[in-house]
C-alpha positions as CSV (number, residue, x, y, z in Angstrom):
1,X,0.0,0.0,0.0
2,X,1.4,3.4,-0.9
3,X,1.5,6.4,1.4
4,X,-1.4,8.8,1.1
5,X,-0.9,11.3,-1.7
6,X,-2.5,14.8,-1.7
7,X,-4.3,14.0,1.7
8,X,-7.6,15.7,2.2
9,X,-7.7,17.8,5.5
10,X,-10.8,19.2,7.0
11,X,-10.2,22.3,9.2
12,X,-12.9,23.1,11.7
13,X,-12.5,26.4,13.5
14,X,-14.7,29.4,14.1
15,X,-11.8,31.9,13.3
16,X,-12.0,32.6,9.6
17,X,-8.6,34.1,9.5
18,X,-7.1,30.9,11.0
19,X,-9.0,28.8,8.6
20,X,-7.7,30.8,5.6
21,X,-4.2,30.7,7.0
22,X,-4.2,26.9,7.4
23,X,-5.9,26.4,4.0
24,X,-3.2,28.4,2.3
25,X,-0.3,26.9,4.2
26,X,-1.4,23.3,4.0
27,X,-2.4,23.8,0.4
28,X,1.1,25.0,-0.4
29,X,2.4,21.8,1.2
30,X,0.5,19.4,-1.0
31,X,-2.8,19.0,1.0
32,X,-6.3,19.4,-0.3
33,X,-8.2,21.5,2.3
34,X,-11.8,22.0,3.2
35,X,-12.9,24.2,6.1
36,X,-15.9,24.7,8.4
37,X,-16.8,27.2,11.1
38,X,-19.0,25.0,13.3
39,X,-20.3,21.5,13.8
40,X,-23.1,21.7,11.3
41,X,-20.8,22.9,8.5
42,X,-18.3,20.2,9.5
43,X,-20.8,17.4,8.9
44,X,-21.7,18.8,5.5
45,X,-18.0,18.9,4.5
46,X,-17.4,15.5,6.1
47,X,-20.2,13.8,4.2
48,X,-19.3,15.5,0.9
49,X,-15.8,14.0,1.0
50,X,-14.3,11.8,3.7
51,X,-11.1,13.5,5.0
52,X,-7.8,11.8,5.7
53,X,-7.6,13.9,8.9
54,X,-9.5,16.6,10.8
55,X,-8.1,19.6,12.5
56,X,-10.8,20.4,15.1
57,X,-11.0,23.3,17.5
58,X,-12.2,22.6,21.0
59,X,-14.1,25.8,21.5
60,X,-16.8,26.1,18.8
61,X,-20.1,27.9,18.7
62,X,-22.9,25.4,19.4
63,X,-21.6,21.9,19.6
64,X,-18.1,21.9,21.0
65,X,-15.1,20.0,19.8
66,X,-15.3,17.3,22.5
67,X,-18.9,16.4,21.5
68,X,-18.0,16.4,17.9
69,X,-15.1,14.1,18.5
70,X,-17.3,11.6,20.3
71,X,-19.8,11.7,17.4
72,X,-17.0,11.3,14.8
73,X,-15.5,8.3,16.7
74,X,-18.9,6.6,16.7
75,X,-18.8,6.5,12.9
76,X,-15.2,6.9,11.8
77,X,-11.5,6.3,12.8
78,X,-10.3,9.4,10.9
79,X,-7.3,11.0,12.7
80,X,-8.3,14.0,14.7
81,X,-5.8,16.8,15.7
82,X,-7.6,18.9,18.4
83,X,-6.8,22.6,18.8
84,X,-7.5,24.8,21.8
85,X,-6.6,28.2,23.2
86,X,-6.9,26.4,26.6
87,X,-3.7,24.5,27.2
88,X,-4.4,23.0,30.6
89,X,-3.5,19.4,31.1
90,X,-7.1,18.4,31.9
91,X,-8.3,19.7,28.5
92,X,-5.6,17.7,26.8
93,X,-6.5,14.5,28.7
94,X,-10.2,14.8,28.1
95,X,-9.6,15.5,24.4
96,X,-7.5,12.4,24.0
97,X,-9.8,10.3,26.1
98,X,-12.9,11.0,23.9
99,X,-11.0,10.1,20.8
100,X,-8.6,12.8,19.6
101,X,-5.3,11.5,18.3
102,X,-3.2,14.5,19.1
103,X,-3.6,17.9,20.8
104,X,-2.1,21.3,19.9
105,X,-2.5,24.4,22.1
106,X,-3.0,27.8,20.5
107,X,-1.0,29.8,19.6
108,X,1.0,27.4,17.5
109,X,3.3,27.6,14.5
110,X,2.0,26.3,11.2
111,X,5.2,24.2,10.7
112,X,4.4,22.3,14.0
113,X,0.8,21.7,12.9
114,X,2.1,20.4,9.5
115,X,4.6,18.1,11.2
116,X,1.9,16.7,13.6
117,X,-0.5,16.2,10.7
118,X,2.1,14.3,8.7
119,X,2.9,12.1,11.7
120,X,-0.8,11.3,12.2
121,X,-1.2,10.3,8.6
122,X,1.9,8.1,8.8
123,X,0.6,6.3,11.8
124,X,-2.9,6.0,10.3
125,X,-1.3,4.4,7.2
126,X,0.5,1.8,9.3
127,X,-2.8,0.9,11.1
128,X,-4.7,0.7,7.8
129,X,-2.0,-1.6,6.4
130,X,-2.3,-3.8,9.5
131,X,-6.1,-3.9,9.2
132,X,-6.0,-4.8,5.5
133,X,-3.6,-7.6,6.2
134,X,-5.6,-9.1,9.1
135,X,-7.7,-11.3,6.8
136,X,-4.5,-12.8,5.3
137,X,-1.7,-12.6,7.8
138,X,1.6,-11.5,6.2
139,X,4.2,-14.3,6.0
140,X,7.9,-14.1,5.6
141,X,10.4,-17.0,5.9
142,X,9.0,-19.4,8.5
143,X,7.0,-16.6,10.2
144,X,3.3,-15.5,10.1
145,X,2.3,-12.1,11.5
146,X,-1.0,-12.5,13.3
147,X,-2.2,-8.9,13.2
148,X,-5.5,-9.6,14.9
149,X,-3.8,-11.3,17.9
150,X,-0.8,-8.9,17.8
151,X,1.5,-12.0,17.7
152,X,4.3,-13.4,15.6
153,X,4.1,-17.1,14.9
154,X,6.7,-19.6,13.8
155,X,5.4,-23.0,13.0
156,X,2.3,-22.2,15.0
157,X,4.3,-21.3,18.1
158,X,4.3,-17.7,19.3
159,X,7.6,-15.8,19.2
160,X,8.0,-13.6,22.3
161,X,8.0,-10.0,21.2
162,X,7.7,-6.8,23.3
163,X,5.1,-4.3,22.2
164,X,8.0,-2.2,20.8
165,X,9.3,-5.2,18.8
166,X,5.8,-5.8,17.4
167,X,5.2,-2.2,16.4
168,X,8.5,-2.0,14.6
169,X,7.9,-5.3,12.8
170,X,4.4,-4.2,11.6
171,X,5.8,-0.9,10.2
172,X,8.5,-2.9,8.3
173,X,6.2,-5.6,7.0
174,X,3.7,-2.9,5.8
175,X,6.5,-1.5,3.5
176,X,8.3,-4.5,2.0
177,X,11.4,-3.9,-0.2
178,X,11.4,-0.2,0.6
179,X,14.1,1.7,2.4
180,X,12.7,3.4,5.5
181,X,14.9,6.1,7.1
182,X,15.3,6.3,10.9
183,X,13.3,9.5,11.0
184,X,10.4,7.8,9.0
185,X,10.4,4.9,11.4
186,X,10.4,7.2,14.4
187,X,7.4,9.1,13.0
188,X,5.5,5.9,12.3
189,X,6.1,4.5,15.8
190,X,6.0,7.6,18.1
191,X,4.7,10.5,16.1
192,X,6.1,14.0,16.3
193,X,7.8,14.3,19.6
194,X,11.4,13.0,19.3
195,X,15.0,13.8,19.8
196,X,16.6,14.4,16.3
197,X,19.6,12.4,17.5
198,X,17.5,9.5,18.8
199,X,19.3,6.2,18.0
200,X,16.6,4.0,19.7
201,X,15.5,2.7,16.3
202,X,18.9,1.1,15.8
203,X,18.6,-0.6,19.2
204,X,15.1,-1.8,18.4
205,X,16.2,-3.2,15.1
206,X,19.0,-5.1,16.8
207,X,16.6,-6.6,19.3
208,X,14.2,-7.6,16.6
209,X,16.9,-9.2,14.5
210,X,17.9,-11.5,17.4
211,X,14.3,-12.9,17.3
212,X,13.7,-13.3,13.6
213,X,17.1,-13.6,11.8
214,X,18.8,-17.0,11.3
215,X,22.1,-15.1,11.8
216,X,21.5,-11.7,13.5
217,X,25.0,-10.6,12.5
218,X,24.2,-11.3,8.9
219,X,20.5,-10.3,8.6
220,X,18.5,-11.3,5.6
221,X,15.1,-10.0,6.5
222,X,15.9,-6.5,8.0
223,X,18.8,-5.2,5.9
224,X,20.8,-2.1,6.6
225,X,21.1,0.3,3.7
226,X,24.1,2.4,4.7
227,X,23.4,6.1,5.1
228,X,19.7,5.6,4.3
229,X,18.0,3.3,6.8
230,X,16.5,-0.1,6.8
231,X,14.8,-2.4,4.2
232,X,12.6,-5.3,5.0
233,X,13.0,-8.2,2.5
234,X,10.2,-10.8,3.1
235,X,12.0,-13.3,0.9
236,X,15.0,-13.3,3.2
237,X,18.0,-15.0,1.6
238,X,16.0,-16.4,-1.3
239,X,16.9,-15.2,-4.8
């Protein structure tokens, strides 16, 4: 499955200047943007074209962002980035608990919002790939990835994986024969917040190799592409 191209973003905010700013900025960065000033307009736009992600203000006239998030979650898993001028921890916790995927306090920089949106879309793509593969578990070498049970099986026996091992393996399996940079993997696994010098991906790859490679020192499934990142080859050492 290829990454989302020209993602469609629905911006819901009662500030017309902010809506125009985000529409212009996101549009210049390859997004298709629709906007709405309240919940009623949001549903019209949502039903006209299903968005790839929604930027949703918490404080809206009429039905607020929390109520709209609950209603959206009842019918869709579309990623939601919640905005609010109120940055208290309780607001963030409630927003995330009712179904928002990320939270950004106002005022914010457009570049940060863009980075968070891209991270949400990457994570959403991994989950979609996992869901699509659930009916026919991906196989590589002697392994089968049971995405419904969140397990890796070898000959019907479960291979002990940590949640971090499993998440990394799902990301790799979803993108076979494609080089994934460390930054791309970090975005897929943890989202926006990260240390630019984070080397934890290398450590996670090393741990995963010990569990799936015939010879971890000479890996055939998770190959290192020097200076670029990692490539998952489901055929292993086969020609």
